[in-house]
mmCIF file of C-alpha atoms in Angstrom:
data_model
loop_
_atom_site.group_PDB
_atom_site.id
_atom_site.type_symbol
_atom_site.label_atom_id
_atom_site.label_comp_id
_atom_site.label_asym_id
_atom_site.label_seq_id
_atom_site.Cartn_x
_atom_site.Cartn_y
_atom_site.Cartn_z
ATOM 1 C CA UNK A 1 93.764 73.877 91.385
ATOM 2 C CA UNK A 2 90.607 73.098 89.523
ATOM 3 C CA UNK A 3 88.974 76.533 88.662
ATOM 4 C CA UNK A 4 85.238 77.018 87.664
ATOM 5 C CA UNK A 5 84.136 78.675 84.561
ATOM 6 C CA UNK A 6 83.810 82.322 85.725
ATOM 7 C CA UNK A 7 87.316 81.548 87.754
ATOM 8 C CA UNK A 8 88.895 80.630 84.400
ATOM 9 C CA UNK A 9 88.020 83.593 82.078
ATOM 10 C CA UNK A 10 88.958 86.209 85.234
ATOM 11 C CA UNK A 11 92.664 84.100 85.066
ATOM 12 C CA UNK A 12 92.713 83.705 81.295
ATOM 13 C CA UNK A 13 91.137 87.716 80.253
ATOM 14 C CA UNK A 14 94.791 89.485 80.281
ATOM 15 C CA UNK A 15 94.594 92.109 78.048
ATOM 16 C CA UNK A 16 92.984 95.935 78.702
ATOM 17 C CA UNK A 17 90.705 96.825 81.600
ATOM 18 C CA UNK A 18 89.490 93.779 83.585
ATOM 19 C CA UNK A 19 86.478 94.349 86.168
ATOM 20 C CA UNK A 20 86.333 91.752 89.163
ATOM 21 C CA UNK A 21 83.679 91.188 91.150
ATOM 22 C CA UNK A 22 84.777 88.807 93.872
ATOM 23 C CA UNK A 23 82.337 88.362 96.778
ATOM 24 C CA UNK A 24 84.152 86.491 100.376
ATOM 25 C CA UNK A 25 84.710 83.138 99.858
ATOM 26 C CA UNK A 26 84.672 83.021 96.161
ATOM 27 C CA UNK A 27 88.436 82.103 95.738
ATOM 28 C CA UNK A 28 89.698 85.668 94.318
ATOM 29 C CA UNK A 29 93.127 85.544 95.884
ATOM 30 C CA UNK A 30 93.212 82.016 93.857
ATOM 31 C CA UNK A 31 91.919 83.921 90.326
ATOM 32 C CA UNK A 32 95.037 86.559 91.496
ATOM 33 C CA UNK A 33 97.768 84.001 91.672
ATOM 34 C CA UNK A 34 96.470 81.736 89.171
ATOM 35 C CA UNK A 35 96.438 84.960 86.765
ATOM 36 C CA UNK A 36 99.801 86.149 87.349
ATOM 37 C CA UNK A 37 101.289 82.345 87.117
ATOM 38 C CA UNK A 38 99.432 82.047 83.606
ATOM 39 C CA UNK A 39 101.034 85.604 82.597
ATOM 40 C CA UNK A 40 104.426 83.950 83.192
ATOM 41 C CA UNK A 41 103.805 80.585 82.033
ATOM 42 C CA UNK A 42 101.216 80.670 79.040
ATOM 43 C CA UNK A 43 102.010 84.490 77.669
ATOM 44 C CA UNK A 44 105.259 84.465 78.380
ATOM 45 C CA UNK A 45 105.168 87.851 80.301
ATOM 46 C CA UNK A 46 108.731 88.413 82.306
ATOM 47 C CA UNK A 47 107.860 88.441 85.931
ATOM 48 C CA UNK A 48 109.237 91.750 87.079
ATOM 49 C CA UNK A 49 106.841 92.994 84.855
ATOM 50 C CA UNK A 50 103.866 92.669 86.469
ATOM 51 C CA UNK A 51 102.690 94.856 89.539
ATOM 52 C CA UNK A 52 100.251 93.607 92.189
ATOM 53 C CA UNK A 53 99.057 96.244 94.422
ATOM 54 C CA UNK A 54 96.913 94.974 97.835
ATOM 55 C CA UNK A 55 96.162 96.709 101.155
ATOM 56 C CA UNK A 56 98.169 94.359 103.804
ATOM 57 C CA UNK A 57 101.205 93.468 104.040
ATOM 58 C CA UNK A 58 100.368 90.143 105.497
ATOM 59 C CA UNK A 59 98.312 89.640 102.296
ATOM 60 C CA UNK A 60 100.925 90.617 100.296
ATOM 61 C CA UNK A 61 103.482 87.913 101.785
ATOM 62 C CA UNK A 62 100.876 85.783 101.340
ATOM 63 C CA UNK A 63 100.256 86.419 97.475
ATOM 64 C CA UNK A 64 103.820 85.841 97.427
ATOM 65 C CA UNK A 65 103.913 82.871 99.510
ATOM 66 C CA UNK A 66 101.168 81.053 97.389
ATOM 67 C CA UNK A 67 102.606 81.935 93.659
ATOM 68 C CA UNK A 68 106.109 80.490 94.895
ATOM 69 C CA UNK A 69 104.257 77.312 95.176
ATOM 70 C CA UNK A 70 102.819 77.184 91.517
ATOM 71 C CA UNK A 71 105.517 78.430 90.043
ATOM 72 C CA UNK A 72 108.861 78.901 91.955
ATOM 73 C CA UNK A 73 110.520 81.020 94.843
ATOM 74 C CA UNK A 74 112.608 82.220 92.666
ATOM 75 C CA UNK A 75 109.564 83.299 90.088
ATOM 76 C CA UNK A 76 107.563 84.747 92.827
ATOM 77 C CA UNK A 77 110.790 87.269 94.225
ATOM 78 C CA UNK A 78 110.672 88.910 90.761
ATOM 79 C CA UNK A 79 107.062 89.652 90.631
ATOM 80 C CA UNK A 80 106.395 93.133 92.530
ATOM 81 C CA UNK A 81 103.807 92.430 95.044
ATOM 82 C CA UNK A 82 103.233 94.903 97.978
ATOM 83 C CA UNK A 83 100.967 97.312 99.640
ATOM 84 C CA UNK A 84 100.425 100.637 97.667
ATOM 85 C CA UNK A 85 102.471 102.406 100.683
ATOM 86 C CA UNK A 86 105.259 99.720 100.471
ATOM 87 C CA UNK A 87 105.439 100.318 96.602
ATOM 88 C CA UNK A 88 105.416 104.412 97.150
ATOM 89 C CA UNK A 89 107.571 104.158 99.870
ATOM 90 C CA UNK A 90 110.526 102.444 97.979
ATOM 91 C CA UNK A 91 109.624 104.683 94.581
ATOM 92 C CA UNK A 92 110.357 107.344 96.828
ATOM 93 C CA UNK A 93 113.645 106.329 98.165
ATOM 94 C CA UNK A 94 115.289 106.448 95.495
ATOM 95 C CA UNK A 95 113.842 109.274 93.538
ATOM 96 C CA UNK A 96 112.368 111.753 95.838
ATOM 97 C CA UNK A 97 115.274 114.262 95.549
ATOM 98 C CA UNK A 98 113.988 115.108 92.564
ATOM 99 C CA UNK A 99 110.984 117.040 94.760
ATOM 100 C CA UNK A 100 113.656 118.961 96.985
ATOM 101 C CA UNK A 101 114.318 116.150 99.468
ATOM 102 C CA UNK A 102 117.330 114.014 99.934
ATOM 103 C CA UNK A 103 117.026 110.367 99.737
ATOM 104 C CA UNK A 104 117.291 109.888 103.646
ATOM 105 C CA UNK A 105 113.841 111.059 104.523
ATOM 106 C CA UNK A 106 112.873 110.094 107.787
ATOM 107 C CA UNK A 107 109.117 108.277 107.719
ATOM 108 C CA UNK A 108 107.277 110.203 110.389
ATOM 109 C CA UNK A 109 104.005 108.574 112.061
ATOM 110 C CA UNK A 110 100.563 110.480 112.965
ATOM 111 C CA UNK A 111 101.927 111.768 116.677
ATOM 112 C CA UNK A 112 104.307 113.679 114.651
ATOM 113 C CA UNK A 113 102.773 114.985 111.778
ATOM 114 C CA UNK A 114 100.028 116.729 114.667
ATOM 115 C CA UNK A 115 102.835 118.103 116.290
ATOM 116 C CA UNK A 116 103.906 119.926 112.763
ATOM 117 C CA UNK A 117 100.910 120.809 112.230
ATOM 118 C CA UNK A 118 100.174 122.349 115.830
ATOM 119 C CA UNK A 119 102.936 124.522 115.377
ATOM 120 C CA UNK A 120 101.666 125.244 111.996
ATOM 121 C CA UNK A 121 98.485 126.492 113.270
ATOM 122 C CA UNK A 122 100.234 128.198 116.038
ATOM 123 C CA UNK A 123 102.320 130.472 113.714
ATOM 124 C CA UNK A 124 98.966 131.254 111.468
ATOM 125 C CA UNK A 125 97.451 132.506 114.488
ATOM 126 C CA UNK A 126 99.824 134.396 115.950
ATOM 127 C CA UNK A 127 99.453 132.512 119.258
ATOM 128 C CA UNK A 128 101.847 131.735 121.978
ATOM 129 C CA UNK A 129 99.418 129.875 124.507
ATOM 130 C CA UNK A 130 98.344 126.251 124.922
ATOM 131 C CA UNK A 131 96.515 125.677 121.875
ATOM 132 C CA UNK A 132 93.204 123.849 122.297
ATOM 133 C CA UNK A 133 92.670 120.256 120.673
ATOM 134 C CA UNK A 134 93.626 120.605 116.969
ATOM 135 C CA UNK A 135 92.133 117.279 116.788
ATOM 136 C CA UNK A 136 89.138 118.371 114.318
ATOM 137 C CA UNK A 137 91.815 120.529 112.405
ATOM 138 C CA UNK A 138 93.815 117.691 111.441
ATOM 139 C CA UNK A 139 91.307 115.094 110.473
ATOM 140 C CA UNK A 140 90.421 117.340 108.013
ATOM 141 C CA UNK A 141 93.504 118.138 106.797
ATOM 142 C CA UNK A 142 93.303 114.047 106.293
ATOM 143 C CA UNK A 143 90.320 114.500 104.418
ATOM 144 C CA UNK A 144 91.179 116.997 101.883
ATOM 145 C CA UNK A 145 94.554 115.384 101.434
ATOM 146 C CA UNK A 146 93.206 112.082 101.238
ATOM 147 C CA UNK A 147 90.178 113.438 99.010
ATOM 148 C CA UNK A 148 90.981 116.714 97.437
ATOM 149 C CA UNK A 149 87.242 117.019 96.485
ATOM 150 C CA UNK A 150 86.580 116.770 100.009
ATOM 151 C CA UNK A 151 86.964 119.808 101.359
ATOM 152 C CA UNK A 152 84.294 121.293 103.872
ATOM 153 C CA UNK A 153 83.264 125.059 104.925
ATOM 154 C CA UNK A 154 83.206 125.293 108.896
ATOM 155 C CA UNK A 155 81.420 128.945 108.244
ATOM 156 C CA UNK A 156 84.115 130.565 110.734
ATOM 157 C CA UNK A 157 86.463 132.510 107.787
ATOM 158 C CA UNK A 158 89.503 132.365 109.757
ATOM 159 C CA UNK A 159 88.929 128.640 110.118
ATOM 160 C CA UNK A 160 87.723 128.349 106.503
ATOM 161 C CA UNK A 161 90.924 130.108 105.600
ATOM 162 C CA UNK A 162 93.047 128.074 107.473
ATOM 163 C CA UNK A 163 91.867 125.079 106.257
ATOM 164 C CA UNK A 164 92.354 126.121 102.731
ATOM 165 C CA UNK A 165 95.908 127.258 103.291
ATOM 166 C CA UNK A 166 97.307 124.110 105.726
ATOM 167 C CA UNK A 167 97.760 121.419 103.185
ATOM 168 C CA UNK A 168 99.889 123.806 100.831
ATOM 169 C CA UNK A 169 101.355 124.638 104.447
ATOM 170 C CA UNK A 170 102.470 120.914 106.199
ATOM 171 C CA UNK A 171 103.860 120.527 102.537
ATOM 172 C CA UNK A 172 106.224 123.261 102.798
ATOM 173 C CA UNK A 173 106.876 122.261 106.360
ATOM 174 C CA UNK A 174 107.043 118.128 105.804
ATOM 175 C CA UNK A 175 110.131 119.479 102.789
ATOM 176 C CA UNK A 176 111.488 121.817 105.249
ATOM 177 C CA UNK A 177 112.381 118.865 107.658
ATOM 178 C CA UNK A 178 113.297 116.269 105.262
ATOM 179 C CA UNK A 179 109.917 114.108 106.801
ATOM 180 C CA UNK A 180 107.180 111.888 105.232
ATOM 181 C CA UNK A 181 103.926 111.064 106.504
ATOM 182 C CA UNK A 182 102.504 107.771 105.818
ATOM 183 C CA UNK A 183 99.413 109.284 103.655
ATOM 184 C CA UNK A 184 102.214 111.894 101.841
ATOM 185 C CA UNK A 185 103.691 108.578 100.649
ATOM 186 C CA UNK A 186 101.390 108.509 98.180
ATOM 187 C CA UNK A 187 100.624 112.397 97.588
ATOM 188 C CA UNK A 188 104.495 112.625 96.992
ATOM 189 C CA UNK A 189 104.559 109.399 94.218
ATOM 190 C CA UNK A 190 101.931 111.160 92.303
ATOM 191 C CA UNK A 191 103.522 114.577 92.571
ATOM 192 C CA UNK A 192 106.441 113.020 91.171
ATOM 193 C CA UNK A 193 105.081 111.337 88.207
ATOM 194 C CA UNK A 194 103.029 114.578 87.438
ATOM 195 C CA UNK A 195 106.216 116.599 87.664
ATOM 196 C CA UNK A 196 108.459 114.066 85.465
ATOM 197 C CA UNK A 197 107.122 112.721 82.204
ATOM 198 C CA UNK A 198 110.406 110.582 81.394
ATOM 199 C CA UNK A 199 110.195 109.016 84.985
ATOM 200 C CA UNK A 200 106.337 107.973 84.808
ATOM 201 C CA UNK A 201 107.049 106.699 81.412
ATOM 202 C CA UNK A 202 110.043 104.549 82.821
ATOM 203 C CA UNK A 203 107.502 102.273 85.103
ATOM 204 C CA UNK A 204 105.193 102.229 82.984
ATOM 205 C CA UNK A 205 107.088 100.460 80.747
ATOM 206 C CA UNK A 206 108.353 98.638 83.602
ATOM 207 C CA UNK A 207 105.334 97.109 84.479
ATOM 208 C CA UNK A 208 103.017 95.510 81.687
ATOM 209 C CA UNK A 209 100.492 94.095 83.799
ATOM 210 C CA UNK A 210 98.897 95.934 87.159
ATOM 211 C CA UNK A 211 96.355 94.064 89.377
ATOM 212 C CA UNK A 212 94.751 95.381 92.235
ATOM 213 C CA UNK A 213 92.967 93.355 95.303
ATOM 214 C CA UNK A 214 90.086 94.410 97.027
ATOM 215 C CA UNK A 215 89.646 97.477 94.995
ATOM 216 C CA UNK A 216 86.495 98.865 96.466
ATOM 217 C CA UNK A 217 89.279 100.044 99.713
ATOM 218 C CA UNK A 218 91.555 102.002 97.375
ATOM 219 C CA UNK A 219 91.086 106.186 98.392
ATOM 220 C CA UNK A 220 90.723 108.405 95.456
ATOM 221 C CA UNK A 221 94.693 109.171 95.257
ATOM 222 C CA UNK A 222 95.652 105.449 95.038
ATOM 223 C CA UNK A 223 93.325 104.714 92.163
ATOM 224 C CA UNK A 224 94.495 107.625 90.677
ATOM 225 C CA UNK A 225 98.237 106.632 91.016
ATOM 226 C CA UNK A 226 97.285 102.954 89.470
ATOM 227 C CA UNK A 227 95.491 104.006 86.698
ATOM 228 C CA UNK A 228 98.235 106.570 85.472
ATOM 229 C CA UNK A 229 100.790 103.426 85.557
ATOM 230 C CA UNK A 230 98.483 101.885 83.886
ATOM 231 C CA UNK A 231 97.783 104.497 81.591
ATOM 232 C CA UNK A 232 100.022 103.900 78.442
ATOM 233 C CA UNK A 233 99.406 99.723 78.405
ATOM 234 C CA UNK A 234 95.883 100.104 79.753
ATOM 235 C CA UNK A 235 96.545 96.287 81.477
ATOM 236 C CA UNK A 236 95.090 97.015 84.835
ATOM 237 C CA UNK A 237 92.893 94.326 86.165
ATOM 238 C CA UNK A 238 90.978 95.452 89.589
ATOM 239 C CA UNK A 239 89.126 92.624 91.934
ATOM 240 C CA UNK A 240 86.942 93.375 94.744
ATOM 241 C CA UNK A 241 83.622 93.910 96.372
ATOM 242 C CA UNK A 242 81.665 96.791 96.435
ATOM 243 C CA UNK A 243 79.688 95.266 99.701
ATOM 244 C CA UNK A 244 82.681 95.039 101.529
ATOM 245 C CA UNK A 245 84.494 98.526 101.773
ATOM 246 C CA UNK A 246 85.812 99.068 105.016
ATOM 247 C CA UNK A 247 88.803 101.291 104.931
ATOM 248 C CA UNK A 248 85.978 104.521 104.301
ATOM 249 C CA UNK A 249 88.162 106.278 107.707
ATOM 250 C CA UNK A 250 91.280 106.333 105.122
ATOM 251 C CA UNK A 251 89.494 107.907 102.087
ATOM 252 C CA UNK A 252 88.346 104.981 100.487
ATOM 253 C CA UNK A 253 85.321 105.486 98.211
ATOM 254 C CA UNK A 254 82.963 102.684 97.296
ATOM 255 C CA UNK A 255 82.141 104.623 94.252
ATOM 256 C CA UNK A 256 85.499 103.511 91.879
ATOM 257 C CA UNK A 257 85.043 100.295 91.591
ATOM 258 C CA UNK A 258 81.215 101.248 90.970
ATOM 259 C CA UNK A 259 82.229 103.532 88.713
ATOM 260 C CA UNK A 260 85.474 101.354 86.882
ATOM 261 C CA UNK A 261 85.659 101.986 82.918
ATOM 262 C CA UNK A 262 86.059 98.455 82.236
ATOM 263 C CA UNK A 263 86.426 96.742 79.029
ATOM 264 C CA UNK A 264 85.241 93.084 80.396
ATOM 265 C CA UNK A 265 83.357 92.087 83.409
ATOM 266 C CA UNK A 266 83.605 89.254 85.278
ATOM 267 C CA UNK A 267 81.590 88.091 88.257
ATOM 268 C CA UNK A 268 82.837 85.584 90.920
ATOM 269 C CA UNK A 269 79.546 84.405 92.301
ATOM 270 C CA UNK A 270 79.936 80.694 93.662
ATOM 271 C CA UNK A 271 81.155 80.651 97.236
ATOM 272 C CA UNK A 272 83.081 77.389 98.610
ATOM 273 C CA UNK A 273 83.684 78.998 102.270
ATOM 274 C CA UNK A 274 80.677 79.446 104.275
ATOM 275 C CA UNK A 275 78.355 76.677 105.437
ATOM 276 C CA UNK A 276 74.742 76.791 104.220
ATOM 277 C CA UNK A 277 73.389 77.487 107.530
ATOM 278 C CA UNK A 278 75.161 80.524 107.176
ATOM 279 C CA UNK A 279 75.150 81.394 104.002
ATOM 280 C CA UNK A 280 70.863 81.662 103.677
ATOM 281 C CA UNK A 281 71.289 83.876 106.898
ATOM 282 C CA UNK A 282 74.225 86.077 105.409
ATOM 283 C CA UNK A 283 72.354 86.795 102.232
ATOM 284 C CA UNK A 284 69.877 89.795 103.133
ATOM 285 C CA UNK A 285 72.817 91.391 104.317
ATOM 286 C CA UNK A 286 74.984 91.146 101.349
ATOM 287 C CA UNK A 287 72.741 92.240 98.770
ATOM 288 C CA UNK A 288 70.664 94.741 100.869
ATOM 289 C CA UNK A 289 71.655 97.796 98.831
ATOM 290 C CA UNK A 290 72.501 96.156 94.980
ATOM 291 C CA UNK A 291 75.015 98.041 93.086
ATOM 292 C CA UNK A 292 74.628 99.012 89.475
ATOM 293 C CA UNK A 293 77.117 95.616 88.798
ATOM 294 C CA UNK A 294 73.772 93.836 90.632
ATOM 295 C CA UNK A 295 76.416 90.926 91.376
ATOM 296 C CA UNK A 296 74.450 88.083 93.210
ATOM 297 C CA UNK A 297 76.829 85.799 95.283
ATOM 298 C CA UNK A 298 75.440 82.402 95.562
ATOM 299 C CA UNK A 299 75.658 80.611 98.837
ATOM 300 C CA UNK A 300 73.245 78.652 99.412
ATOM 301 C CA UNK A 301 71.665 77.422 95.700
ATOM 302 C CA UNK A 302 68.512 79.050 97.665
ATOM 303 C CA UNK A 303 66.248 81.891 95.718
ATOM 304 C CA UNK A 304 68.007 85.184 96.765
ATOM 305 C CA UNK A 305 66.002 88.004 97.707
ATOM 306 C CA UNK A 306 66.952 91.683 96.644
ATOM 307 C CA UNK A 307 65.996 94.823 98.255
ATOM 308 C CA UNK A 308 66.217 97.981 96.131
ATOM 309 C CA UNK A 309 65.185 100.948 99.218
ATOM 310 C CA UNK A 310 68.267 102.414 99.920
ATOM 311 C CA UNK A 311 66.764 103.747 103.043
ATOM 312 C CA UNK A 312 66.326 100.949 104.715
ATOM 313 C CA UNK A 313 68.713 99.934 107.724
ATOM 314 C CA UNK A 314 71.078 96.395 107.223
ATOM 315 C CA UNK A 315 70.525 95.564 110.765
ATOM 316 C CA UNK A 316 67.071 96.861 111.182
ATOM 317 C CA UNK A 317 66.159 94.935 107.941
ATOM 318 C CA UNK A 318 68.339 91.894 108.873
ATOM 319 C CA UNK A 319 66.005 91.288 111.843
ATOM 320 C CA UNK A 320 62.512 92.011 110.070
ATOM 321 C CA UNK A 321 63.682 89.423 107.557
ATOM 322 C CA UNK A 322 63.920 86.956 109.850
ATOM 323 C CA UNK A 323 61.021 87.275 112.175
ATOM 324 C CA UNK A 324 58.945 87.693 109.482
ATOM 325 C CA UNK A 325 59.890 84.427 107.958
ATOM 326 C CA UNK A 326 59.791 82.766 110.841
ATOM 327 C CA UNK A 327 56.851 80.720 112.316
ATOM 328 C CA UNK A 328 57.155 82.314 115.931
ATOM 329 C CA UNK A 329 59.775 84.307 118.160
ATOM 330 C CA UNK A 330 61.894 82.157 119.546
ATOM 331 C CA UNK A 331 64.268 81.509 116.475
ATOM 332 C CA UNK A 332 67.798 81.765 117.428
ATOM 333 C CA UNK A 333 70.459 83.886 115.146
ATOM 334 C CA UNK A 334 73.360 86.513 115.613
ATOM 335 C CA UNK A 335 74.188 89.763 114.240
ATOM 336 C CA UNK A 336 77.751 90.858 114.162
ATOM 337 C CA UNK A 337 78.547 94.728 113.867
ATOM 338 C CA UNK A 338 81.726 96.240 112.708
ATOM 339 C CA UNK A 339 81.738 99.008 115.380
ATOM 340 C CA UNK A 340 79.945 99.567 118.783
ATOM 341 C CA UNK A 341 78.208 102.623 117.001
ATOM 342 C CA UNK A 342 76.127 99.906 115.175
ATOM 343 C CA UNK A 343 74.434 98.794 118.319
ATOM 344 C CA UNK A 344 72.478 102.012 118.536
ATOM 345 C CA UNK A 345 70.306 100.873 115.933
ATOM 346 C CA UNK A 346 68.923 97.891 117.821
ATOM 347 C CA UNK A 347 66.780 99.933 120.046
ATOM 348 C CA UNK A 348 64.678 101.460 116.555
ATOM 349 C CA UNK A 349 63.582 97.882 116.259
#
């Protein structure tokens, strides 16, 4: 497919730390596949040797599904391309005994890892009645997993004290019964790089190349675990959006791809999916709160309009925007909201 300029040098930049910035609709998943197929075909890069991390595995499918027809089916089976859980999950089949569990871990979901930790808290406490909802308890236990950094004073010691102790705790538990959570997936990859050198060095020679789709929704661990396979070729190449992060509820933080040590930067601003109508309407939202990459995605060929106070609301600003540009009251437009908590901010206007 014909690729624009910006397209081109995002396919064609292989080498060292590549930044993205891909707003919706500007053909990134294109730039992704196109990339890898010139790896294979004009740099002559083995295709098991590239890694391409993503969050779904829908998406991943179809990555794969899309590269098989540039190149061929056969190509596009060699080139790892999964979820970061997918890729940690089969890492860990085969060499998690070397962290004190056998190979046929059983992959426990979020019903059972509260039970565990229920009875953890139960055996901390001493205390042989119905418990009451550990619900807050093990969110944060999410948290501080998730986000190590994250960790949060209640103010009630024995709380504060259990909260310290329980992650070192559901570890010792999750190895005591031979069980993996879906968020210790990628805890236990990590641990197991950390704890063996000659392992970590074996996939990172492995893979040569690492990209990463829709970056700005990776949680502090998973950036952490792709830039120490990264860390001995320094070929990582991240794409995303740092307006669209939604995956905040599983640790994601905005802040990396902000934050990327990149040595280029490349910005996908033309967008071929959304009709003008709705592109002028879409911009104030987009570019309400301009991150230090000040990426401007162009959708309309219109002047766009920036808005550097953090402070104010998207919604709340969305609608000011547009009566005030309008020439009376009666102009017709609709907001969509990710969550129902988003409507409360309709009655402030």
């Amino acid at each position: 497919s014909t690729l624009n300029k910006e397209q081109k040098l995002a396919v064609e930049t292989t080498d060292g730390k590549v930044l993205v910035l891909a707003g919706a609709g500007s053909g990134k998943t294109s730039v992704l596949i196109q990339r890898i197929a010139y790896l294979i075909e004009q740099k002559g890069v083995l295709p098991s040797k590239i890694l391409g991390l993503t969050f779904t595995n829908k998406a991943a499918l179809e990555m794969r599904h899309r590269l098989a027809k540039i190149a061929t089916p056969s190509i596009a089976k060699q080139v790892q391309l999964s979820t970061f859980h997918s890729f940690c999950y089969q890492l860990l089949r085969k060499e998690i005994h070397r962290l004190g569990y056998t190979k046929n871990f059983t992959l426990v979901d979020e019903t059972e890892a509260k039970r565990i930790v229920e009875h953890i808290v139960r055996e901390q406490l001493e205390f042989e009645g119905r418990l009451p909802s550990i619900s807050s308890t093990f969110e944060a236990l999410k948290t501080t997993r998730i986000s190590p950094m994250n960790f949060a004073k209640t103010g009630e010691k024995w709380h504060d004290k259990l909260l310290k102790d329980l992650p070192d705790l559901f570890k010792r538990s999750m190895r005591a019964y031979n069980t993996v959570d879906f968020d210790g997936l990628i805890e236990l990859s990590l641990s197991l790089f950390k704890e063996n050198p000659l392992l970590l060095e074996e996939y990172q020679e492995r893979f040569s190349y690492i990209m990463i789709d829709e970056y700005q929704d990776t949680s502090p661990l998973q950036d952490e675990l792709a830039k120490l396979l990264a860390s001995k070729k320094h070929n990582l190449c991240v794409v995303g959006d740092d307006d669209q992060s939604i995956y905040a509820f599983r640790g994601a933080k905005v802040d990396q791809i902000l934050q990327f040590s990149y040595d280029t930067i490349i910005k996908l601003e033309q967008n071929y999916r959304y009709m003008i109508g709705y592109r002028a309407a879409s911009i104030p939202i987009f570019i309400l709160v301009p991150g230090p990459h000040k990426s401007k995605l162009n959708r309309s060929g219109k002047d766009i309009r920036t808005v550097k106070n953090r402070k104010v609301l998207p919604l709340q600003f969305f609608l000011l925007f547009k009566l005030k540009n309008s020439k009376n009251y009666t102009v017709s437009f609709a907001v969509f909201v990710i969550t129902n908590k988003n409507m409360e901010l309709f009655p402030q206007i």
